[in-house]
Amino acid sequence: AAAAAAATMAAAAAAVNGDPATSGAAGLAAAFADFMMDEDRAHNPPTSVVPRFHAFIARTSSARNFAVLPERPNPRPTHADEGAIEDPAEIRTAVIQHLAVPLGGDVLAAEYVLAAIVSRIHTRTDSLALGKLSVTLMGVPEGGDLPRNLAAAIADIAPCVAHLPLSIAGLNARSWTPKKDYGVNRLRSGPLQLAPGTVAVLDETALTSGQLRETGVRNVQALKQLVQLQELEYDFQYHQMRVPVDVAVVVLTSAKQGDSVVQGGECRVPLRMVKDTGVAEPMDPVMARTMRRFMARAWGSDHSISEKAGKEIESEMVAARQGERKATELEFHRWLTIARLCALSSGETDLTVKHWKHAMECERKAEERLRLM
């Protein structure tokens, strides 16, 4: 680019001095075109010079387990290679306390955030992505450090975290979804193009009054589609293609009533801070690895329901459907998902009545908070 700029200046000087070889507008135009071409190549290099990795040996892992794999893997790895986790109840309590620090000591909110982190999609239907659990924390103080502190605390125990502050200017500035650039024949990435297993912290506390333009409206729709359907729309200009994703979502909003800007989530929990937000203390390396392994196992494990537990849970569901406030099918899905995540985040794979009752108690407390707002 520097050489092209020098050539442009030389061409201009030659034109002033009347050099017949390069004088006139044609010489200037040619030199400037070369300069712009070099500038474009600097920002969009050809694929032949784009850095790339060459792998001689590779091993397949899940979206979360790669962070805790041993340096020298067993050629035929099993769950036993990761080592048993002693006292999972104690580890779960430590994780909740760790997440409660940025949340001002709110243990209930920390439990819901934990459930969101270990959630993943296990079944897809035409209109539902079963297994996901997005959480919206309401009443978050504006202009504070809570969103950044929470994202940092999650990053201590989860390998992939994206803290995405939402603002009118940011939503209007560019597309948040991938978009094909046919000028350079490349797919331009967007902030919502995230790896499977990523925890996205959507921060609405920076939103101020303003007008969303066309790009901003499309970005809000993309956020809703991500939260509600776990799909991301790729824009190829002449057609759009929906791609399934698996991203855990935690929404932070200052709103105390009504829906947040990012709609379509399963759980709304008003924040009850008993102290100021804080930065989670650095963890002991051994404890940090144990917590990360615990979270990776909870995320990647499958659950089962015994016949006895299934009948008891079914009877409670029937009673809820016949109650004064008739429960909907979506509520049943949410309750079962929370109970399943309660079991997995306790280091267990069998969903029992104990987990179901704990999930319903969390829901009761959250609904009580919503009524008192």
XYZ file of C-alpha atoms in Angstrom:
373
model
C 0.000 0.000 0.000
C 2.902 2.383 0.794
C 4.512 1.664 -2.591
C 1.237 2.335 -4.385
C 0.830 5.622 -2.514
C 4.344 6.644 -3.575
C 3.509 5.771 -7.183
C 0.385 7.928 -6.995
C 2.371 10.906 -5.703
C 5.024 10.381 -8.396
C 2.348 10.310 -11.067
C 0.887 13.562 -9.749
C 4.326 15.217 -9.786
C 5.003 14.013 -13.303
C 1.684 15.466 -14.437
C 2.604 18.869 -13.003
C 6.053 18.783 -14.688
C 4.516 17.847 -18.011
C 6.140 14.412 -18.338
C 4.504 12.963 -21.474
C 4.970 9.377 -20.256
C 2.700 9.655 -17.281
C 1.022 13.039 -17.577
C -2.667 13.635 -17.579
C -5.681 12.189 -15.860
C -5.102 8.719 -17.292
C -1.818 8.308 -15.422
C -3.350 9.501 -12.169
C -6.363 7.195 -12.571
C -4.197 4.160 -13.250
C -1.951 4.831 -10.264
C -4.918 5.402 -7.977
C -6.587 2.195 -9.194
C -3.439 0.240 -8.342
C -3.381 1.840 -4.904
C -7.009 0.915 -4.206
C -6.454 -2.635 -5.455
C -3.531 -3.109 -3.055
C -5.606 -1.620 -0.237
C -8.452 -4.038 -0.945
C -6.058 -6.997 -1.055
C -4.696 -5.977 2.349
C -8.196 -6.227 3.865
C -9.340 -9.182 1.736
C -6.309 -11.344 0.930
C -6.733 -14.236 -1.511
C -7.377 -17.625 0.015
C -3.884 -18.770 -1.003
C -2.295 -16.520 1.642
C -4.893 -16.899 4.413
C -3.305 -18.643 7.458
C -4.517 -22.178 8.085
C -3.829 -25.148 10.340
C -2.557 -28.522 9.137
C -3.399 -31.322 11.587
C -1.368 -34.540 11.628
C -3.263 -36.089 14.557
C -6.765 -35.186 15.712
C -9.217 -36.482 18.274
C -12.935 -35.849 18.422
C -14.426 -34.283 21.519
C -17.677 -32.643 22.543
C -18.230 -28.899 22.570
C -17.393 -28.704 26.283
C -15.141 -31.681 27.101
C -12.219 -30.465 24.989
C -11.313 -28.008 27.752
C -10.675 -30.763 30.296
C -9.144 -33.526 28.176
C -5.802 -34.936 29.413
C -2.623 -33.942 27.597
C -1.879 -37.574 26.663
C -5.222 -39.146 25.722
C -6.060 -42.810 25.913
C -6.388 -44.166 22.343
C -9.762 -45.575 23.463
C -11.035 -42.962 25.914
C -13.885 -43.624 28.317
C -15.616 -41.562 30.980
C -13.438 -43.339 33.548
C -10.361 -41.664 32.071
C -11.669 -38.312 33.295
C -11.681 -39.536 36.900
C -14.583 -39.747 39.302
C -15.849 -36.503 40.807
C -16.041 -36.818 44.550
C -18.902 -35.157 46.433
C -20.784 -33.611 43.477
C -23.194 -31.874 45.870
C -20.280 -29.909 47.319
C -19.033 -28.995 43.834
C -22.540 -27.845 42.835
C -22.733 -25.617 45.910
C -19.316 -24.150 45.087
C -20.415 -23.402 41.500
C -23.591 -21.660 42.692
C -21.633 -19.589 45.211
C -19.148 -18.691 42.481
C -21.959 -17.475 40.185
C -23.751 -15.663 43.029
C -20.822 -13.280 43.617
C -21.445 -11.122 40.503
C -25.210 -11.469 41.088
C -25.015 -9.720 44.442
C -25.480 -12.910 46.447
C -28.738 -13.953 44.738
C -28.609 -17.756 45.059
C -31.871 -18.366 43.164
C -30.657 -16.366 40.159
C -27.350 -18.259 40.327
C -29.236 -21.592 40.215
C -31.095 -20.531 37.082
C -27.852 -19.347 35.451
C -26.266 -22.715 36.297
C -29.208 -24.504 34.693
C -28.826 -22.361 31.553
C -25.101 -23.121 31.331
C -25.547 -26.919 31.433
C -28.553 -26.927 29.110
C -28.264 -28.332 25.615
C -30.656 -29.431 22.904
C -31.384 -33.159 22.912
C -34.388 -33.276 20.550
C -35.646 -31.043 17.744
C -39.157 -30.904 16.340
C -40.669 -28.625 13.719
C -41.341 -25.839 16.216
C -39.443 -26.785 19.377
C -35.836 -27.258 20.425
C -36.216 -29.477 23.497
C -33.548 -29.227 26.173
C -32.684 -25.552 25.846
C -33.266 -23.183 28.757
C -32.691 -19.473 28.282
C -32.882 -17.293 31.394
C -33.739 -13.593 31.618
C -32.600 -11.822 34.781
C -34.751 -8.736 35.352
C -34.029 -5.599 37.351
C -30.285 -5.603 36.706
C -28.776 -2.197 37.695
C -28.044 0.050 34.724
C -24.517 1.099 33.909
C -22.905 -1.272 36.394
C -20.292 -3.989 36.210
C -22.659 -6.894 36.823
C -22.870 -8.089 33.166
C -19.104 -8.059 32.739
C -18.537 -9.708 36.134
C -21.092 -12.433 35.385
C -19.558 -13.175 31.976
C -16.128 -13.459 33.621
C -17.466 -15.809 36.326
C -19.076 -18.044 33.684
C -15.824 -18.034 31.692
C -14.069 -19.510 34.746
C -16.119 -22.710 34.472
C -17.243 -22.853 30.802
C -14.861 -22.897 27.811
C -16.805 -20.603 25.455
C -18.523 -17.392 26.598
C -19.665 -14.412 24.507
C -20.574 -11.169 26.299
C -22.691 -9.190 23.819
C -23.748 -5.691 24.968
C -26.854 -4.523 23.102
C -27.155 -0.858 22.086
C -29.114 1.057 19.466
C -25.904 2.087 17.698
C -24.485 -1.438 17.784
C -27.667 -3.052 16.461
C -27.958 -0.499 13.647
C -24.281 -0.618 12.671
C -23.970 -4.035 11.044
C -25.616 -7.400 10.566
C -25.257 -9.668 13.604
C -25.808 -12.749 11.443
C -23.448 -14.143 8.760
C -23.841 -12.484 5.372
C -22.343 -13.413 1.997
C -20.177 -10.722 0.404
C -20.201 -11.495 -3.301
C -17.662 -8.729 -4.002
C -14.895 -10.779 -2.382
C -16.810 -14.101 -2.538
C -16.732 -14.588 1.227
C -19.139 -15.152 4.083
C -18.860 -12.262 6.530
C -19.265 -13.480 10.105
C -21.502 -11.826 12.686
C -21.514 -11.614 16.499
C -24.196 -14.338 16.702
C -22.128 -16.882 14.744
C -21.056 -18.822 17.827
C -19.571 -22.257 18.420
C -21.835 -25.035 19.780
C -21.892 -25.013 23.570
C -21.182 -21.285 23.836
C -22.849 -19.338 26.650
C -24.112 -16.005 25.270
C -24.614 -13.229 27.839
C -26.917 -10.673 26.166
C -26.596 -7.378 28.026
C -29.595 -5.069 27.582
C -28.578 -2.708 30.386
C -26.747 -0.451 27.909
C -29.881 0.117 25.798
C -31.157 3.685 25.625
C -34.082 5.266 23.797
C -33.619 5.527 20.071
C -34.849 4.285 16.714
C -33.889 0.969 15.196
C -33.275 1.092 11.480
C -33.849 -1.818 9.106
C -30.595 -3.540 10.064
C -31.345 -3.122 13.772
C -34.844 -4.574 13.399
C -33.432 -7.616 11.567
C -30.848 -8.091 14.323
C -33.522 -8.052 17.035
C -35.502 -10.617 15.046
C -32.354 -12.737 14.754
C -31.873 -12.579 18.529
C -35.459 -13.714 19.091
C -34.997 -16.542 16.586
C -31.798 -17.617 18.338
C -33.423 -17.658 21.784
C -36.760 -19.158 20.793
C -35.859 -21.628 18.027
C -32.087 -22.025 18.420
C -31.633 -21.185 14.749
C -29.500 -18.594 12.975
C -30.339 -17.224 9.553
C -27.470 -16.939 7.073
C -28.014 -14.203 4.472
C -26.912 -15.186 0.966
C -28.576 -12.071 -0.530
C -30.708 -14.051 -2.956
C -31.910 -16.522 -0.347
C -31.739 -17.056 3.415
C -30.767 -20.341 5.046
C -31.615 -21.241 8.646
C -28.880 -23.148 10.442
C -29.551 -24.998 13.733
C -27.361 -23.891 16.647
C -26.916 -24.879 20.293
C -26.143 -21.752 22.324
C -27.067 -21.226 25.973
C -28.490 -17.740 26.516
C -28.570 -15.539 29.621
C -30.306 -12.182 29.105
C -29.652 -9.295 31.490
C -32.189 -6.481 31.444
C -32.958 -3.459 33.606
C -36.673 -3.851 32.915
C -38.760 -4.744 35.942
C -42.059 -5.274 34.163
C -43.010 -6.607 30.761
C -40.825 -8.400 28.266
C -37.237 -7.559 27.509
C -36.067 -6.600 24.032
C -34.818 -10.165 23.506
C -37.990 -12.232 23.669
C -38.759 -15.928 23.448
C -36.919 -17.179 26.542
C -38.245 -19.788 28.943
C -37.493 -18.325 32.393
C -37.805 -14.822 33.835
C -36.230 -14.267 37.241
C -36.278 -10.868 38.980
C -32.875 -10.204 40.537
C -32.744 -9.837 44.342
C -29.299 -8.536 45.235
C -28.358 -8.552 48.934
C -24.995 -6.878 48.316
C -23.103 -5.124 45.534
C -21.909 -7.076 42.530
C -18.366 -8.316 42.805
C -15.637 -10.082 40.896
C -15.406 -13.781 41.667
C -12.226 -14.597 43.522
C -9.526 -16.549 41.661
C -10.055 -20.266 42.136
C -7.526 -22.817 43.278
C -6.193 -24.570 40.124
C -7.267 -28.006 41.374
C -10.750 -26.771 42.288
C -11.049 -24.888 39.001
C -10.285 -28.029 36.989
C -12.699 -30.067 39.091
C -15.488 -27.526 38.559
C -14.844 -27.378 34.824
C -14.879 -31.166 34.565
C -18.070 -31.245 36.631
C -19.740 -28.715 34.300
C -18.545 -30.531 31.166
C -19.989 -33.817 32.437
C -23.300 -32.188 33.374
C -23.567 -30.633 29.915
C -22.709 -33.801 28.020
C -24.610 -36.405 30.072
C -27.960 -37.927 29.164
C -30.756 -38.360 31.673
C -33.297 -41.068 32.405
C -36.562 -41.246 34.389
C -37.518 -44.343 36.360
C -41.021 -45.737 36.009
C -41.876 -44.819 39.602
C -40.634 -41.232 39.275
C -42.377 -40.889 35.919
C -45.749 -41.837 37.399
C -45.407 -39.413 40.322
C -44.353 -36.555 38.054
C -47.197 -37.370 35.667
C -49.739 -37.224 38.497
C -48.450 -33.792 39.561
C -48.700 -32.579 35.975
C -52.310 -33.761 35.753
C -53.096 -31.896 38.979
C -51.429 -28.753 37.605
C -53.495 -28.961 34.415
C -56.714 -29.224 36.451
C -55.807 -26.413 38.859
C -57.123 -22.854 38.956
C -54.359 -21.631 36.667
C -54.233 -24.320 34.018
C -50.636 -25.066 33.038
C -49.784 -25.011 29.346
C -47.770 -27.499 27.332
C -44.834 -25.070 27.172
C -44.856 -24.813 30.968
C -44.714 -28.600 31.259
C -41.710 -28.628 28.914
C -40.034 -25.932 31.008
C -40.656 -27.714 34.305
C -39.304 -31.019 32.985
C -36.270 -29.253 31.509
C -35.474 -27.503 34.800
C -35.880 -30.792 36.710
C -33.607 -32.580 34.227
C -30.972 -29.838 34.531
C -31.291 -29.930 38.305
C -30.400 -33.630 38.204
C -27.502 -33.189 35.778
C -26.111 -30.198 37.694
C -26.173 -32.375 40.813
C -23.903 -34.930 39.164
C -26.766 -37.403 38.617
C -28.338 -38.792 35.477
C -31.525 -40.221 37.022
C -34.312 -37.650 37.244
C -36.082 -38.338 40.532
C -39.012 -36.835 42.397
C -36.474 -34.983 44.554
C -35.182 -33.097 41.515
C -38.729 -32.427 40.317
C -39.736 -30.933 43.670
C -36.594 -28.793 43.795
C -37.325 -27.480 40.291
C -40.924 -26.655 41.232
C -39.708 -24.855 44.364
C -37.383 -22.703 42.238
C -40.285 -21.922 39.909
C -42.509 -21.012 42.873
C -39.911 -18.558 44.190
C -39.422 -16.992 40.755
C -43.186 -16.574 40.249
C -43.493 -14.997 43.703
C -40.827 -12.475 42.781
C -42.638 -11.671 39.555
C -45.899 -11.044 41.430
C -44.194 -8.663 43.853
C -42.493 -6.555 41.173
